[in-house]
XYZ file of C-alpha atoms in Angstrom:
326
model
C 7.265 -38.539 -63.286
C 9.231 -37.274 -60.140
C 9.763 -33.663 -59.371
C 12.674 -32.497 -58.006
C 12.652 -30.893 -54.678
C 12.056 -26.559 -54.519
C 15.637 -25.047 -54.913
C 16.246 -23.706 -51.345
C 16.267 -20.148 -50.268
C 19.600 -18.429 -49.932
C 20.211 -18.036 -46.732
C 20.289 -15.623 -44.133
C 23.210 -13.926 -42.678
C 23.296 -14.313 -38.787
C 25.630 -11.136 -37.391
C 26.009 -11.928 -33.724
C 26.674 -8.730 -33.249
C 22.635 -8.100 -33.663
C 22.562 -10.336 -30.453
C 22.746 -9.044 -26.884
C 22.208 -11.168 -23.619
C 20.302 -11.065 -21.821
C 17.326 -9.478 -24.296
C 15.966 -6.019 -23.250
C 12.674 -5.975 -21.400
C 10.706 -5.099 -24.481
C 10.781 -5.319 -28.386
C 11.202 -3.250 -31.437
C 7.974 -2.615 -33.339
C 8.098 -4.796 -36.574
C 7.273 -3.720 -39.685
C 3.333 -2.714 -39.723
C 0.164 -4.270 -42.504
C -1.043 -1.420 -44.132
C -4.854 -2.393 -44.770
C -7.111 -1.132 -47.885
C -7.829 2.294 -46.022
C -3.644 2.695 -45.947
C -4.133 2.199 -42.114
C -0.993 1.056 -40.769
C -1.221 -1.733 -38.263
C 0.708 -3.012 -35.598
C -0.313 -5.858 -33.736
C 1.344 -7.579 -30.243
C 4.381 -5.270 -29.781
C 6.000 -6.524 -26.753
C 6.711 -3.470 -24.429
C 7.572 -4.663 -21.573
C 8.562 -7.778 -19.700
C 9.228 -9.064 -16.565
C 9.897 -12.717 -15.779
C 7.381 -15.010 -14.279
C 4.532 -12.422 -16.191
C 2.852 -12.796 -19.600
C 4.405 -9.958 -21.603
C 2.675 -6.816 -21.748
C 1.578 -5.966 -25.498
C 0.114 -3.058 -27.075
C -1.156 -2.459 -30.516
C -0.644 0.569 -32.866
C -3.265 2.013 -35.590
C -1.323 4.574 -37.495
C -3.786 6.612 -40.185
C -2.830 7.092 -43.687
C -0.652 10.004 -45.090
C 2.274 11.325 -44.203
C 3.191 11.775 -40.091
C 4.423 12.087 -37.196
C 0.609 11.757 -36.040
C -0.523 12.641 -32.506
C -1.359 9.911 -30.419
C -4.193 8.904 -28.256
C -3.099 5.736 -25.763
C -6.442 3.813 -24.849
C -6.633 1.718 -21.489
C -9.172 -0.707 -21.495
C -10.883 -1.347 -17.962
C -12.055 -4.417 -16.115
C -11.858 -3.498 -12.868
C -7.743 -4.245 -12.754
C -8.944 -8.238 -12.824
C -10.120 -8.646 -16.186
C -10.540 -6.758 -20.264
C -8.103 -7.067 -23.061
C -6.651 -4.152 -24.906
C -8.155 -5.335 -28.058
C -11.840 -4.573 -26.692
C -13.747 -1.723 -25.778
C -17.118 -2.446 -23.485
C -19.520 -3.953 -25.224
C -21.488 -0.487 -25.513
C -18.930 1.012 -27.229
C -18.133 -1.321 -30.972
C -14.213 -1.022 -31.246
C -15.339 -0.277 -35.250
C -16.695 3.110 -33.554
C -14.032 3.853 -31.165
C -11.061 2.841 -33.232
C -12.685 4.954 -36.239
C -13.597 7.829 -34.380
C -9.383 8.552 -33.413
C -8.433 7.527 -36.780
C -10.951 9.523 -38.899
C -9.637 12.233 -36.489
C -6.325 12.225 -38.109
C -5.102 10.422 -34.198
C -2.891 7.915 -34.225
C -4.131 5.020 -31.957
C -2.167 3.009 -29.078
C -4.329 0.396 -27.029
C -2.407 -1.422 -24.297
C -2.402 -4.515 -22.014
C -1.366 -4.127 -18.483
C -0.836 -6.985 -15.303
C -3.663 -7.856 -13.476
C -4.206 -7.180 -10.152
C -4.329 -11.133 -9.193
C -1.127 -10.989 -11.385
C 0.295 -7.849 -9.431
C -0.710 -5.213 -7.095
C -1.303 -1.613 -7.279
C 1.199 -0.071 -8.569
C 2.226 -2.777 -11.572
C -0.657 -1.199 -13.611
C 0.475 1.910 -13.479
C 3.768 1.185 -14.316
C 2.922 -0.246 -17.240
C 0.900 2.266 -18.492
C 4.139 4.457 -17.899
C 5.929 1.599 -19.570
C 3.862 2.281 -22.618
C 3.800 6.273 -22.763
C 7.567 5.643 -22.865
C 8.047 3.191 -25.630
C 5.560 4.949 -27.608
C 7.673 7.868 -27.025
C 11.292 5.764 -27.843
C 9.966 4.796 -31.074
C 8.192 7.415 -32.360
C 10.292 7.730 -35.146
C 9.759 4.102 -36.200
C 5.960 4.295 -35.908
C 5.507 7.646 -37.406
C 4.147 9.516 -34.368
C 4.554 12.469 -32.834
C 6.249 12.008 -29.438
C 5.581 15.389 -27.747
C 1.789 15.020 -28.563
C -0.017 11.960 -26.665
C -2.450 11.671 -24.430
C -4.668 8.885 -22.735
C -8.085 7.795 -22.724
C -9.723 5.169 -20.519
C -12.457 3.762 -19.216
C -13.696 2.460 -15.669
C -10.350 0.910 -14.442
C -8.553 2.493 -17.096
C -10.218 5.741 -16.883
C -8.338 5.367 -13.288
C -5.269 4.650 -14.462
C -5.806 7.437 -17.264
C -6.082 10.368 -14.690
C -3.135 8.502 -12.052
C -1.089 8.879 -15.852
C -1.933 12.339 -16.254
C -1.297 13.587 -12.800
C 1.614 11.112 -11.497
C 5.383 12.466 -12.402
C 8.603 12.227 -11.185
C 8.215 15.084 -9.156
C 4.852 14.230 -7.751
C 4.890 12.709 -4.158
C 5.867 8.992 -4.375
C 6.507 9.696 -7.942
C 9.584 7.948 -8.240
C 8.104 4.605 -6.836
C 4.855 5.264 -8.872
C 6.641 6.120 -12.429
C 8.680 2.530 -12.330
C 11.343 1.413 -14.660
C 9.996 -1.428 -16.465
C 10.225 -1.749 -20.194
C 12.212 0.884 -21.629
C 13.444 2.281 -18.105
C 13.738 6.129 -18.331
C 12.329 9.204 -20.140
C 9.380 11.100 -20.002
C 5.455 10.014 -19.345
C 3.628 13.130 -19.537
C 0.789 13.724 -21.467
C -0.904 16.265 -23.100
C -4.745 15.879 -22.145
C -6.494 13.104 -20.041
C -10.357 11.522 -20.845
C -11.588 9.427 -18.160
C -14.690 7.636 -18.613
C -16.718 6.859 -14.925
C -12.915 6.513 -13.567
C -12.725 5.495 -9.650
C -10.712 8.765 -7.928
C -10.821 7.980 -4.459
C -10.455 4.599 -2.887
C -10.955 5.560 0.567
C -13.910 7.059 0.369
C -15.145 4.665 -2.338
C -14.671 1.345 0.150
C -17.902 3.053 2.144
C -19.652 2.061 -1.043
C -21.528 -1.251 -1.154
C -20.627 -2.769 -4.220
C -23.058 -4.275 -6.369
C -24.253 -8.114 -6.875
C -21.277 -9.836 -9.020
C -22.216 -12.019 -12.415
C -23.102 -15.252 -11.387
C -19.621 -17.773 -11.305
C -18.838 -21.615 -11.377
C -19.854 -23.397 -8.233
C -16.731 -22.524 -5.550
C -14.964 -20.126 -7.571
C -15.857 -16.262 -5.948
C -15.443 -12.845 -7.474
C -12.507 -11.509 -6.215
C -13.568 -7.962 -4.678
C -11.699 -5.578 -7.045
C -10.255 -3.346 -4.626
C -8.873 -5.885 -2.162
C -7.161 -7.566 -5.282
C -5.365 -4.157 -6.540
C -4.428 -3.133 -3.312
C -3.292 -6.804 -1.872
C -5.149 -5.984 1.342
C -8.946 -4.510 2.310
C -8.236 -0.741 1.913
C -8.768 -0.223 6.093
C -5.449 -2.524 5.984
C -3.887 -0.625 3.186
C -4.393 2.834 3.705
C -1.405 4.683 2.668
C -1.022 2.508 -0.441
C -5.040 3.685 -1.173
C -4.327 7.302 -1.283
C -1.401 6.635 -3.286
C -3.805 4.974 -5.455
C -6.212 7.491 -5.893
C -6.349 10.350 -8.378
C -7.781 12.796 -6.213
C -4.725 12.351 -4.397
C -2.574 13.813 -6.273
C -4.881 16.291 -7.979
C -4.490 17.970 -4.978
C -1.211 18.625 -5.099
C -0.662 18.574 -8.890
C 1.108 22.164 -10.027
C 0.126 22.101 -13.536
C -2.492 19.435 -14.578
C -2.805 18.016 -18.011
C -6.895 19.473 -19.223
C -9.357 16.606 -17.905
C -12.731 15.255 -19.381
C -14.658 13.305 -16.853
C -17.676 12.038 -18.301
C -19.706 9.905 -16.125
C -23.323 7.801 -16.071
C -25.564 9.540 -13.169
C -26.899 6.448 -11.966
C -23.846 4.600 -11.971
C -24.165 1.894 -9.651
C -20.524 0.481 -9.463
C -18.174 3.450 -9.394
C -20.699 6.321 -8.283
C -20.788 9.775 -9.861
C -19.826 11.274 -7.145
C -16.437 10.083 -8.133
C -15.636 12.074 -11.075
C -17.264 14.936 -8.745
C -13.926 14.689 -6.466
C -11.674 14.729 -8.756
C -12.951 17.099 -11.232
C -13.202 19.274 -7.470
C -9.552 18.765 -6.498
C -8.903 19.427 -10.473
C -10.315 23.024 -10.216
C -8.749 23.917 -6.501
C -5.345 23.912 -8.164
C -6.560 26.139 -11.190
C -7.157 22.823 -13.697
C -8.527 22.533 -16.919
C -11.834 20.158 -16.443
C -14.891 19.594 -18.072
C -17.018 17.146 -16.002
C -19.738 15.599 -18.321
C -22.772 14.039 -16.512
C -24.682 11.592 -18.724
C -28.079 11.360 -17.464
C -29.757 8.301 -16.949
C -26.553 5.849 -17.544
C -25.226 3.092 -15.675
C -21.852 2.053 -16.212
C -20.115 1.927 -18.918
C -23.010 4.183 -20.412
C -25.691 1.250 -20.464
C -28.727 3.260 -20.877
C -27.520 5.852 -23.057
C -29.118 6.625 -26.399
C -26.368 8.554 -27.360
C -22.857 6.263 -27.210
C -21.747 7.209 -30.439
C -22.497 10.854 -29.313
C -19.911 10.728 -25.846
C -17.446 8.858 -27.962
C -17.276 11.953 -30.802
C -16.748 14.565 -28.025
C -14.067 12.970 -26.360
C -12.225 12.594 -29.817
C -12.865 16.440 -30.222
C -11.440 16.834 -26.932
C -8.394 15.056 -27.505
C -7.950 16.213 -30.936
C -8.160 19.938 -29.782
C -5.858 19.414 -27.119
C -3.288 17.433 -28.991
C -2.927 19.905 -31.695
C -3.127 23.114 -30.002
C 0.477 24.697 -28.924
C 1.457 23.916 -25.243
């Protein structure tokens, strides 16, 4: 006995009105999975592109109940080579990181950015600017609150964290620092800035030895980090360095978003003297810093008892600071 074939679906108006060419550099978020906790998840939003680059994607966690919700933007590190937005260091579970913002009633962005072998210094920033800004253009959609974000990052990201908080239009360079990629105007402030063992100042850090690299495939060599975001040794690159570097522009800054700079005392790859500067250039222009030494940690925290511990008070700092009046 046969079977006749599935009656087809009706099908789907095409208005070509809905079609523009070329595309715009980015997407519209689609509509989100809401998982058994009434989490709303969105997954691969395209926020920017350029050609010849992998687009850049970033991925919303939206808590239950009824919005706009304030958002935290997380920048995963990797020294500008490597890291995905998707994972945290391996001390830090994303289970415990993603949790902590969302049990906080925090909305959650986590974002890719270019590579430094992809891009120099300053692509990544201008795709973290990128993002602030489409989070911002489609708050509506996404149920966040656009006037309330800030940004959280760690080791490369913790970098590009502060260089968020403290770069505007009206800094110096600020025009060629803000960019225009994705959606290609509007405002990238933020409301409060945690850094986690963040570099601050290139110049002085490239009198730093740096570490032995993980071992790699016979001929292939571990690019050194800061050549690769600069495009040149920082001696060769100097101007383009300072531009680089938080401290920088701390200096200078008029009124700073609050900083937490929380740190590992025996870091060996980005020292601790780091976070020192900056929280020091911070406080010579009247900023809001807490500088949070956590003794006997390496990078990203290895050797601390007490991860879960660090990651709680930099929600409560973020939390505080996103719902407290400007």
């Amino acid at each position: 006995m046969t079977q006749s074939p599935p009656a087809a679906s009706a099908p789907v108006a095409f208005d070509p009105s809905d079609t523009t060419w070329p595309p715009p550099p980015y997407r519209a978020p689609e509509p989100p999975v809401t998982d058994g906790h009434g989490i709303r998840h969105h997954d691969g939003i395209t926020y920017a592109t350029t050609p010849g680059y992998r687009p850049r994607l970033l991925d919303v966690r939206v808590p239950a109940g009824e919005g706009p919700f304030p958002v935290v933007v997380w920048i995963h590190g990797g020294g500008w080579l490597d890291g995905d937005r998707r994972y945290p260091p391996p001390t830090v579970p994303a289970a415990l990181l993603h949790g902590a913002v969302l049990g906080a009633g925090l909305a959650l962005v986590s974002i890719d950015y270019r590579h430094s072998l992809e891009a120099p210094f300053p692509a990544q920033l201008h795709d973290v600017k990128a993002a602030i800004r489409y989070v911002r253009a489609y708050a509506g959609v996404l149920g966040l609150d656009a006037d309330r974000i800030a940004v959280w990052g760690e080791s490369a990201g913790g970098h590009l964290a502060a260089l968020a908080g403290l770069v505007g239009p009206d800094s110096a360079d600020g025009a060629a620092l803000e960019g225009t990629h994705g959606v290609g105007s509007g405002d990238t402030g933020v409301r409060a800035v945690v850094d986690w063992y963040g570099v601050s100042d290139l110049i002085s850090l490239a009198e730093h030895p740096m570490p032995p690299m993980p071992p790699m495939p016979p001929g292939v060599e571990f690019p050194d980090p800061y050549e690769a975001l600069l495009g040149a040794g920082v001696a060769a690159r100097r101007d383009l360095a300072r531009a680089a570097s938080p401290v920088t522009h701390a200096a200078t800054a008029s009124n700073p978003p609050p900083f937490l700079l929380v740190h590992g005392r025996l870091d060996g790859l980005v020292p601790y003297s780091q976070s020192e500067l900056l929280a020091a250039a911070l406080e010579s222009v009247g900023g809001e810093v807490v500088l949070r030494p956590v003794e006997g940690a390496d990078h990203i925290f290895l050797g601390s008892p007490d991860v879960p511990g660090i990651v709680a008070e930099s929600v409560a700092f973020l939390s505080h600071h996103l719902r407290s009046e400007a």
